[in-house]
Structure formats: C-alpha cells, structure tokens
PDB file of C-alpha atoms in Angstrom:
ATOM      1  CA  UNK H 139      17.437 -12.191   3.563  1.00 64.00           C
ATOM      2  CA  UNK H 140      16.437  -8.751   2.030  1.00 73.00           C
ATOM      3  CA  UNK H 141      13.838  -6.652   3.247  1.00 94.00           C
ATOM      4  CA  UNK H 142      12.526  -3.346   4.741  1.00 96.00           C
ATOM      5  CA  UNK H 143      13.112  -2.687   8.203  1.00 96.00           C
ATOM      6  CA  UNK H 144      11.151  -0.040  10.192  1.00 97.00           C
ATOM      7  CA  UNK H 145      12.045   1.073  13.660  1.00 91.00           C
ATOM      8  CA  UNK H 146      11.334   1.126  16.268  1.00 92.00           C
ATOM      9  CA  UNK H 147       7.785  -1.296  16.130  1.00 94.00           C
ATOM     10  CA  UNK H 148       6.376   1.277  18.571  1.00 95.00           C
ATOM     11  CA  UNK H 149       7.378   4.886  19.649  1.00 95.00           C
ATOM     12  CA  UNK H 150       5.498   7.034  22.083  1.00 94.00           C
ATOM     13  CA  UNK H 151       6.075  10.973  21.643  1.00 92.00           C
ATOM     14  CA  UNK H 152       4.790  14.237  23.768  1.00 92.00           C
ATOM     15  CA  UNK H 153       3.245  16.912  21.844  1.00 91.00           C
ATOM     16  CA  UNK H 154       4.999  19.209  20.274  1.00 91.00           C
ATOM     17  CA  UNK H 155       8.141  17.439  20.029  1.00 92.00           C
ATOM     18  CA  UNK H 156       9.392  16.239  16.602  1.00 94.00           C
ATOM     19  CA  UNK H 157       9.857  12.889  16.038  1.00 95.00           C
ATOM     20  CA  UNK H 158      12.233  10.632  13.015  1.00 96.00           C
ATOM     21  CA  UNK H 159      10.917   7.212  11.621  1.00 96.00           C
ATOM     22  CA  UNK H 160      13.639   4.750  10.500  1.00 97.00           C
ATOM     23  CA  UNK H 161      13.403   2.812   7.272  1.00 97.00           C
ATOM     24  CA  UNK H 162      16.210   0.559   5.398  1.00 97.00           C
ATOM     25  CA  UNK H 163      16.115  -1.545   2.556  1.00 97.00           C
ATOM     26  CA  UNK H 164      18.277  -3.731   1.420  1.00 96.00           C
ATOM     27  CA  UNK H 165      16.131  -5.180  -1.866  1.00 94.00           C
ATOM     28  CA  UNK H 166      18.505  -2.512  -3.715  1.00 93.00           C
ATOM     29  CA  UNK H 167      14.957  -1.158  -4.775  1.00 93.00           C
ATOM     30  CA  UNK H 168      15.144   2.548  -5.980  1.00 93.00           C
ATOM     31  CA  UNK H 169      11.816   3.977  -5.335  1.00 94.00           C
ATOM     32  CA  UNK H 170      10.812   4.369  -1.493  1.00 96.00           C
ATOM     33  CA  UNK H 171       7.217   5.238  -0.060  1.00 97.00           C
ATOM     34  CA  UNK H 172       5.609   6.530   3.190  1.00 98.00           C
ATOM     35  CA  UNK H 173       2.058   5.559   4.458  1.00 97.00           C
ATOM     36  CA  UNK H 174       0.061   6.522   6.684  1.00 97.00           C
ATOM     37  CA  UNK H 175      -2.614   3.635   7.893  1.00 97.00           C
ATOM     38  CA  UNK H 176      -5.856   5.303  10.047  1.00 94.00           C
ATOM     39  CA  UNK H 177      -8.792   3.112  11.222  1.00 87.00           C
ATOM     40  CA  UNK H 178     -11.338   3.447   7.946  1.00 82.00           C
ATOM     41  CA  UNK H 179      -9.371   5.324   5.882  1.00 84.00           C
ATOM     42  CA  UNK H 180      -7.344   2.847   4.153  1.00 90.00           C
ATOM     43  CA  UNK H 181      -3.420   3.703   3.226  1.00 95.00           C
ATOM     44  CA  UNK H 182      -2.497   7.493   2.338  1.00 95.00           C
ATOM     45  CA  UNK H 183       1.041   8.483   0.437  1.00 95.00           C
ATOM     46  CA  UNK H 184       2.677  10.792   2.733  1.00 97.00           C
ATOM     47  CA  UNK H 185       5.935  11.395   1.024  1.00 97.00           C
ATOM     48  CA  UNK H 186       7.781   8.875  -1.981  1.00 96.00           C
ATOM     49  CA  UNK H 187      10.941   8.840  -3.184  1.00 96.00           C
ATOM     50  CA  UNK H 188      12.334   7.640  -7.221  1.00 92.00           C
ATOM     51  CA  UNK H 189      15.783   8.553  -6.589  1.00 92.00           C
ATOM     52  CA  UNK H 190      18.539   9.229  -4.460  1.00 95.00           C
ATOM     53  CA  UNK H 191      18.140  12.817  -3.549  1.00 96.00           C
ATOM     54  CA  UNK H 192      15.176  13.318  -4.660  1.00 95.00           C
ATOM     55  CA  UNK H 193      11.599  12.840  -3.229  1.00 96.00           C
ATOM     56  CA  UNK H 194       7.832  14.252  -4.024  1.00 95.00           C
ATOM     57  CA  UNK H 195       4.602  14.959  -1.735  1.00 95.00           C
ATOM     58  CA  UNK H 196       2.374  12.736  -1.587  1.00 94.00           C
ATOM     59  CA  UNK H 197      -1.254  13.362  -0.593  1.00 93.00           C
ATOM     60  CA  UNK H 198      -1.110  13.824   3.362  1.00 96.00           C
ATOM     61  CA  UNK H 199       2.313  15.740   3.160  1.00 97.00           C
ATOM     62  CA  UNK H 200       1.793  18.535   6.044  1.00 96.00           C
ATOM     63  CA  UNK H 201       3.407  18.134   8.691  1.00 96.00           C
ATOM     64  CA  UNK H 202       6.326  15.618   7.646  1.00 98.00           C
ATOM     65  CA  UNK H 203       9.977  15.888   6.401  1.00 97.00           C
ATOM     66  CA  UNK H 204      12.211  12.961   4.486  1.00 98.00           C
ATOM     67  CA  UNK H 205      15.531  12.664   3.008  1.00 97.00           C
ATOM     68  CA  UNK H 206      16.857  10.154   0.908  1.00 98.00           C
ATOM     69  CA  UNK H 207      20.805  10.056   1.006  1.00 97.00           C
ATOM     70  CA  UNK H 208      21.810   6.922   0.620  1.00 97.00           C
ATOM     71  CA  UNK H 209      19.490   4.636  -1.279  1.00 96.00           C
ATOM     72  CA  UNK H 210      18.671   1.982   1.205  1.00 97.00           C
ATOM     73  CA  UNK H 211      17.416   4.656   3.629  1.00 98.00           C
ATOM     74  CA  UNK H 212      14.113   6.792   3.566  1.00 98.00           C
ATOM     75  CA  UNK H 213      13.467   8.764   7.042  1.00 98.00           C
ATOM     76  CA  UNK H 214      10.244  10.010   7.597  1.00 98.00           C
ATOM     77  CA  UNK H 215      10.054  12.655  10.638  1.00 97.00           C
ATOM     78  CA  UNK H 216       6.966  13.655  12.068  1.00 96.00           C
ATOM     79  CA  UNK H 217       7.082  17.489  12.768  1.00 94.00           C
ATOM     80  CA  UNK H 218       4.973  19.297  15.731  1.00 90.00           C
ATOM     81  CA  UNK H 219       3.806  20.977  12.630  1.00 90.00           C
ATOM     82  CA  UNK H 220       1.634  17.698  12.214  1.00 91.00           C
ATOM     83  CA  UNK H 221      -2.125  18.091  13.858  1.00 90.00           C
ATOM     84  CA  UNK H 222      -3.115  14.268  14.440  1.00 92.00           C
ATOM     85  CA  UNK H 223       0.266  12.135  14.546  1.00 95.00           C
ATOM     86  CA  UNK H 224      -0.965   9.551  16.124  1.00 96.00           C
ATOM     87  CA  UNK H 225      -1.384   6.697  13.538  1.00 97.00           C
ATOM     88  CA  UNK H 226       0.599   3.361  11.922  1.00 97.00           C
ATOM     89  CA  UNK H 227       3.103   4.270   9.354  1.00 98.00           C
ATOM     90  CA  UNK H 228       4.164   2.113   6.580  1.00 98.00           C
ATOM     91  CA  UNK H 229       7.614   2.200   4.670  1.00 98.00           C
ATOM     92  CA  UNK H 230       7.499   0.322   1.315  1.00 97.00           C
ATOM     93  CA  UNK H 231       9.952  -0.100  -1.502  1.00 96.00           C
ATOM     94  CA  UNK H 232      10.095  -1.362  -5.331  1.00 92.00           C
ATOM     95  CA  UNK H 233      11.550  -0.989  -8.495  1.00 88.00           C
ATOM     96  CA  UNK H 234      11.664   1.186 -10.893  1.00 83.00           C
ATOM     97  CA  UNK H 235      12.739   1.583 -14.027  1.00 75.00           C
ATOM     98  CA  UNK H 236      12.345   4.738 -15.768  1.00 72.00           C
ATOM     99  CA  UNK H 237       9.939   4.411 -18.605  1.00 70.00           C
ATOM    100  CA  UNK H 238       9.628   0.876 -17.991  1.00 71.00           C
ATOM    101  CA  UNK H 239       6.335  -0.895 -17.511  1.00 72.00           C
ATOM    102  CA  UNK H 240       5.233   0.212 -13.999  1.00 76.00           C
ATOM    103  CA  UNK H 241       3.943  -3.549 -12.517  1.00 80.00           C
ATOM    104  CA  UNK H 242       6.368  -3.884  -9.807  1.00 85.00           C
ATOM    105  CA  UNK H 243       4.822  -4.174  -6.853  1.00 88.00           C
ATOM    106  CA  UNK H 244       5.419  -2.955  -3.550  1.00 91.00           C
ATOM    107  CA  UNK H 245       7.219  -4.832  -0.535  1.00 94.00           C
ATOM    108  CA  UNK H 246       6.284  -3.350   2.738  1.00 96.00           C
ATOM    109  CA  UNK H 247       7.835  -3.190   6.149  1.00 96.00           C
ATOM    110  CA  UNK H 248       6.338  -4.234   9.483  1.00 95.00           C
ATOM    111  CA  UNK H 249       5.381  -0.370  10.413  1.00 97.00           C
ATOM    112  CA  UNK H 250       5.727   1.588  13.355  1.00 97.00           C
ATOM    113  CA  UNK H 251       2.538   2.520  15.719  1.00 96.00           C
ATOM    114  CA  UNK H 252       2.931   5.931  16.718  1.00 96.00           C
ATOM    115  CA  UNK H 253       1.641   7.391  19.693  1.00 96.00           C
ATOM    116  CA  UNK H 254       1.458  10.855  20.502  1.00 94.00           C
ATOM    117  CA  UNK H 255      -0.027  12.406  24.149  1.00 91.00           C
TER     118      UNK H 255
ATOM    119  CA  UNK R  62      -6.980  12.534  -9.554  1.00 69.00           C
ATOM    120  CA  UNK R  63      -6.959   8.634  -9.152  1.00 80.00           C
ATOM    121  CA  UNK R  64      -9.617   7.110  -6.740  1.00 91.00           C
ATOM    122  CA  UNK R  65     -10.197   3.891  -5.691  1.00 95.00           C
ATOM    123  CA  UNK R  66     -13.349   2.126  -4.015  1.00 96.00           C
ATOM    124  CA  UNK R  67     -14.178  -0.461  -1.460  1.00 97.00           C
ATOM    125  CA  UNK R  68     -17.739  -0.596  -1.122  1.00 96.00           C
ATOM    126  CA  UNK R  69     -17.826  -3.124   1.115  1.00 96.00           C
ATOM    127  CA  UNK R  70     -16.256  -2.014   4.199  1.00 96.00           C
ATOM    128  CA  UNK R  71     -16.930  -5.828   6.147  1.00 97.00           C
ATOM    129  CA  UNK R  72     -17.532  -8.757   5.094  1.00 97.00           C
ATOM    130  CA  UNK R  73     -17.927 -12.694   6.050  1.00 98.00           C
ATOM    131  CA  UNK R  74     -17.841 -16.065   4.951  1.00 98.00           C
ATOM    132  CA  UNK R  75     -17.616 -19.361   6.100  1.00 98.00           C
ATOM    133  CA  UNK R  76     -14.622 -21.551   5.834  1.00 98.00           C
ATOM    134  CA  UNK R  77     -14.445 -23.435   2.438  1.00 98.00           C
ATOM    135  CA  UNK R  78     -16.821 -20.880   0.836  1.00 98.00           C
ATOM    136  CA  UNK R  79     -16.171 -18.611  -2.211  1.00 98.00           C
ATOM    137  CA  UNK R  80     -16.218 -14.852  -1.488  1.00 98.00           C
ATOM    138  CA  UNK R  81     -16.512 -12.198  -4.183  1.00 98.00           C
ATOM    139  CA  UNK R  82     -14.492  -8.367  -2.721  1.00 98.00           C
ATOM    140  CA  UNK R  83     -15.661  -5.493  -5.104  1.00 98.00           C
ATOM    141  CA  UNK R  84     -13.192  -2.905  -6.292  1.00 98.00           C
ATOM    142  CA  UNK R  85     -13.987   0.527  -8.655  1.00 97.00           C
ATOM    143  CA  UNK R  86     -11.342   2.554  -9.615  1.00 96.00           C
ATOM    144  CA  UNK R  87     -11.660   5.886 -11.588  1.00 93.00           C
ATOM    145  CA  UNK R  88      -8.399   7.058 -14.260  1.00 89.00           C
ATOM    146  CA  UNK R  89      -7.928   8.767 -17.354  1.00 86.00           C
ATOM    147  CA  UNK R  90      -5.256   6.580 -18.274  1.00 83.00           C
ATOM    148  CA  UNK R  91      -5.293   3.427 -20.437  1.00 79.00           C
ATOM    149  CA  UNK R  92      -3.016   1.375 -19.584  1.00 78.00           C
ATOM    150  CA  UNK R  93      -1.984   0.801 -15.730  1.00 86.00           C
ATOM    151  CA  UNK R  94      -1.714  -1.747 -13.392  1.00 91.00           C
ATOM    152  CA  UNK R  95      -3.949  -2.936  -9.976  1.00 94.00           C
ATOM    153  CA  UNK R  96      -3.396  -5.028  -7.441  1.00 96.00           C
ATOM    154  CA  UNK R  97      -4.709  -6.842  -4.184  1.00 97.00           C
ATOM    155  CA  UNK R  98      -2.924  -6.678  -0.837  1.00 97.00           C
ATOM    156  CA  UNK R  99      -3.804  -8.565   2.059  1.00 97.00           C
ATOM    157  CA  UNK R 100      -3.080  -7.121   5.767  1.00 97.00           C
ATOM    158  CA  UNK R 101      -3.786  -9.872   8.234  1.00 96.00           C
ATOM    159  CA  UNK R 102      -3.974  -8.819  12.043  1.00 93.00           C
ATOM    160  CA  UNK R 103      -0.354  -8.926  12.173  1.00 92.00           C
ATOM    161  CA  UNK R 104      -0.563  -5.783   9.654  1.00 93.00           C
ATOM    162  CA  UNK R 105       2.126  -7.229   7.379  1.00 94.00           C
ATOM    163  CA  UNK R 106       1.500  -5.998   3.798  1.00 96.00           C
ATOM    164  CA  UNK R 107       1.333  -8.860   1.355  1.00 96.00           C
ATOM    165  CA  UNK R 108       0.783  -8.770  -2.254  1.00 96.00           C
ATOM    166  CA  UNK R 109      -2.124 -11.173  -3.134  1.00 97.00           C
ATOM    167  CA  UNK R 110      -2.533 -10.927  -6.799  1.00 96.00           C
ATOM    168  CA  UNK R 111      -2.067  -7.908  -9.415  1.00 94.00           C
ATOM    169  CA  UNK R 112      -3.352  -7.308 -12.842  1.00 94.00           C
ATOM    170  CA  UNK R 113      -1.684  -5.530 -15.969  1.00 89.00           C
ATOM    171  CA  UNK R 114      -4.905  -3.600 -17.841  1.00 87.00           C
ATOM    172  CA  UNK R 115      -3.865  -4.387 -21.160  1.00 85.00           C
ATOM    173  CA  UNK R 116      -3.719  -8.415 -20.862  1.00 85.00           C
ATOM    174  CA  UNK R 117      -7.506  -9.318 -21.046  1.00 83.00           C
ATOM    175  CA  UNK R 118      -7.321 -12.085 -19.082  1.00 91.00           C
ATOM    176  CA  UNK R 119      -7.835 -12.003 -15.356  1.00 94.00           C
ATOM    177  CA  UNK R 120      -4.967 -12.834 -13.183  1.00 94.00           C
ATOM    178  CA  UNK R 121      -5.213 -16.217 -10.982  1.00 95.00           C
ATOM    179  CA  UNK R 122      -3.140 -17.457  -7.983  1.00 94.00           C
ATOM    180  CA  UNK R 123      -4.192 -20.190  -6.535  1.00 96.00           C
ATOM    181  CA  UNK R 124      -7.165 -20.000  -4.699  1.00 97.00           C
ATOM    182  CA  UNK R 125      -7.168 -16.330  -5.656  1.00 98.00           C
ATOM    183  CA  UNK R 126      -8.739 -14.282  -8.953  1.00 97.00           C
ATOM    184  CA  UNK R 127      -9.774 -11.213 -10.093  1.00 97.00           C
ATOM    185  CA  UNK R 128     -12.897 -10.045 -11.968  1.00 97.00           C
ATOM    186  CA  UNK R 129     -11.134  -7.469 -14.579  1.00 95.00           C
ATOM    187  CA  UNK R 130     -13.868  -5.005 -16.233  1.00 94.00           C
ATOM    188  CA  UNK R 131     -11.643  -2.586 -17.958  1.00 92.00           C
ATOM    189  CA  UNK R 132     -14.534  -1.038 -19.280  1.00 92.00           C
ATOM    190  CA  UNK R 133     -16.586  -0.527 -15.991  1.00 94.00           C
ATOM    191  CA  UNK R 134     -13.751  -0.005 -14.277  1.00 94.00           C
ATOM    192  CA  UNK R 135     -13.715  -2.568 -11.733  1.00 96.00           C
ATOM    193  CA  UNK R 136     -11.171  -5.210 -10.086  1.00 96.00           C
ATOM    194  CA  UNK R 137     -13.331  -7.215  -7.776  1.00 98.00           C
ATOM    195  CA  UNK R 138     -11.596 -10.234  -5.990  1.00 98.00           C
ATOM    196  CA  UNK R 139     -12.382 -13.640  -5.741  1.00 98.00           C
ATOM    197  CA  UNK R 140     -11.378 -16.173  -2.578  1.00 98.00           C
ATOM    198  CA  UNK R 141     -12.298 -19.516  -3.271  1.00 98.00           C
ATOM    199  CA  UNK R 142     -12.178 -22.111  -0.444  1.00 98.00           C
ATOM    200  CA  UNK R 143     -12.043 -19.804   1.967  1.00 98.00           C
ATOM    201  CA  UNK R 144      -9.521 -21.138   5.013  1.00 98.00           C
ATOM    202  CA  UNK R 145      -9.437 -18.862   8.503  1.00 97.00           C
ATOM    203  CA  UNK R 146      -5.970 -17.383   7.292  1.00 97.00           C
ATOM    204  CA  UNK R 147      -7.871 -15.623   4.814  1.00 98.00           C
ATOM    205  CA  UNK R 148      -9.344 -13.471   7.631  1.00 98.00           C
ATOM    206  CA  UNK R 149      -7.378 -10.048   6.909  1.00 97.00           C
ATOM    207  CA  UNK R 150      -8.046  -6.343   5.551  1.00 97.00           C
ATOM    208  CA  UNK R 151      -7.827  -6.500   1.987  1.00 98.00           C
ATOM    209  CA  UNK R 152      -6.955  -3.212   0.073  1.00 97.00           C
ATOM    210  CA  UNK R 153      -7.147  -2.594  -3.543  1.00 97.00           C
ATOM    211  CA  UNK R 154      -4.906  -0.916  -4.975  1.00 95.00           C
ATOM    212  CA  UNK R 155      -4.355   1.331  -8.669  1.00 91.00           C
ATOM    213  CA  UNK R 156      -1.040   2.194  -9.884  1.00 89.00           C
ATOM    214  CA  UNK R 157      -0.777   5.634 -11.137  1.00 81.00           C
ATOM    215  CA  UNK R 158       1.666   6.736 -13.240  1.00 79.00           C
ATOM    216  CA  UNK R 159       0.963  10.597 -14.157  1.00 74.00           C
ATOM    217  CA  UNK R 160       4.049  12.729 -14.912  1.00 74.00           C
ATOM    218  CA  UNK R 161       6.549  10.015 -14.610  1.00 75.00           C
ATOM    219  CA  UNK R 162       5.742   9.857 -11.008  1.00 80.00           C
ATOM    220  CA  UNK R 163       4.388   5.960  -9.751  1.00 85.00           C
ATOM    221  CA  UNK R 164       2.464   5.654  -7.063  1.00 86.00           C
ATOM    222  CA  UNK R 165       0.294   3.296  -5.678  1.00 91.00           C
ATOM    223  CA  UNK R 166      -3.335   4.952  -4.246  1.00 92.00           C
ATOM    224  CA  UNK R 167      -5.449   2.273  -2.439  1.00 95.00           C
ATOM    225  CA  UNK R 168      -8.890   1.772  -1.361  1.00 95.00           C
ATOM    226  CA  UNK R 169     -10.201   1.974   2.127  1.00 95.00           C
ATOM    227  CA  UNK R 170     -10.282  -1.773   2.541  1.00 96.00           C
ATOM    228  CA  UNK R 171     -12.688  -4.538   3.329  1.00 97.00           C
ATOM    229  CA  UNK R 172     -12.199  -6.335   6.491  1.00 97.00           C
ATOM    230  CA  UNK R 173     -12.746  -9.571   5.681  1.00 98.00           C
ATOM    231  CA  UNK R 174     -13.906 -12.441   8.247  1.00 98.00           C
ATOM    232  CA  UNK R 175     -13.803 -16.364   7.786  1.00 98.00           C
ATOM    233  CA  UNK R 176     -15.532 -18.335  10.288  1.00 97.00           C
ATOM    234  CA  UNK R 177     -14.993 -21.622  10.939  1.00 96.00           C
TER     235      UNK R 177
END
C-alpha cells in the first residue's frame, strides 16, 4: 500500500544535541512538507519541498535543516539552533504539477512526538 | 500573507445532531482552493472535504458540507448526524499558491466533541 512513513513515532533528545526526522513516501508524490503541530496553534510549514533538490522556508524555519535527494525522502533535522523543539511534527506529501490547478490535497504521515529535556 | 481563522476554538454536539464549524480566510488571490482536515485523537491527518473557489457550488461528502462565501471569505463546515467518530480537531485549511510556490496554511483548529 503507498503511504508516508515517519520515524521513529517517538524520539526523546537532550539539549543541545541535534536531532534527524525520517520521512518516505512511496505515493511517487513530488512535493514534500514539514509541520510543526503545538497545543493551540494549529499546523505551521517548517520547511517544503517541489522538487528533487530543491526545497523553500516555510514560516517557522529557524532552527531546522532538510534535504531532498531522492524523491521519496524528505529529512527534517532539528538543530540545537532550535529554542523550543519539543513539539509533534508532521511529514505530508502531494502532487504537483507545475502550472496545473493546485487542488491536490495533502496525505499525511502518522508524525513523530518529539521530546526534548 | 495568507491567514486563516477558527473562531471557535471548542465545540460540542450531541450524537445525531447537525453542527455548523466556522472558517475565515484572508487572500489577494482569486482563484484557490480550501479544504477540511479532520485529526481524531489518534492525530492521523485526514482530508474531510475540499472546495475549488471558482465552482459556486459547495462541496458535499456524505454527511459532510461546506458553506462557501467567496465573497465574505468564509468556508464554514457542516456535520450532519453527528456520530462519536466525529469527535476530532478539525483544521481548515487555504491553499496558497504565490510565486509558483503551493502551500497549504491552516487554521488553529476547533476541537470538536460529540456526546453520546
């Protein structure tokens, strides 16, 4: 069955250390996304990618890293860099089609909690 | 910038009632896409219904439709026969497409509640 798979489900971190979030797909989607989910504040675009190779900020971008190499993988790491780490982080995925309508929606992982001390 | 707004940050219903989940968005652009995810305690993201601006009429699945106000700019969603599965976050969610980049920005949520 394709999906998005995000590992591990939980990962527990000291401080200061840096830290690399899996994430494969194998919907042979192009486009790639990172989330960050806090209590209240709703999803926030960390990082996205449209293309192998290439990726953009998103909104909460300090503090993280990602590559995209191989289209079915998007790594997020969490750098020491980043102030309040501790959260859930979603990986999502969907096509795209350059200048194509954009109503394809996303398909989400199960996330990874995050825990930082 | 695109924003999007819950303004109902909990809300509760009984089981086999209809519940109405407002939704504002604010965009320059005209024609763009929105849609409703569901995150039940599990936290699995799950596409409930979405909404192309330029069709007039409001999108329906099943049990589930939307309120489309292009002009006031708002997406609200409607849960009829409410069952306890229903009990979930629900985000809403705009589509922006500025400088060939897509992106989805969501809402806070509404934590919904059906009780039985």
């Amino acid at each position: 069955d394709g999906g998005i798979t995000q590992s591990p489900k939980y990962l527990f971190r000291k401080e200061g250390q840096n830290v690399t979030l899996s994430c494969e797909q194998n919907l042979n989607h192009d486009a790639m996304y990172w989330y960050r989910q806090d209590p209240g504040q709703g999803l926030r675009l960390i990082y996205y990618s449209q293309i192998v190779n290439d990726f953009q900020k998103g909104d909460i971008a300090e503090g993280y890293s990602v590559s995209r190499e191989k289209k079915e993988s998007f790594p997020l790491t969490v750098t020491s860099a980043q102030k309040n780490p501790t959260a859930f982080y979603l990986c999502a995925s969907r096509e795209f089609y350059r200048g194509g309508p954009p109503n394809s929606p996303l398909h989400f992982g199960n996330g990874t909690r995050l825990t930082v001390t | 910038a695109q924003t999007v707004t819950q303004s109902q940050p909990e809300m509760s219903v009984q089981e086999a009632e209809t519940v109405t989940l407002s939704c504002t968005y604010d965009t320059s652009e005209s024609n763009y896409y929105l849609f409703w995810y569901k995150q039940p305690p599990s936290r699995q993201m799950i596409l409930v219904i979405r909404q192309e601006a330029y069709k007039q009429q409001n999108a329906t699945e099943n049990r589930f439709s939307v309120n489309f106000q292009k002009a006031a700019k708002s997406f609200s969603l409607k849960i009829s026969d409410s069952q306890l599965g229903d009990t979930a976050m629900y985000f809403c969610a705009f589509m922006s497409t500025q400088g060939g980049s897509e992106k989805l920005v969501f809402g806070k949520g509404t934590k919904l509640t059906v009780n039985p």
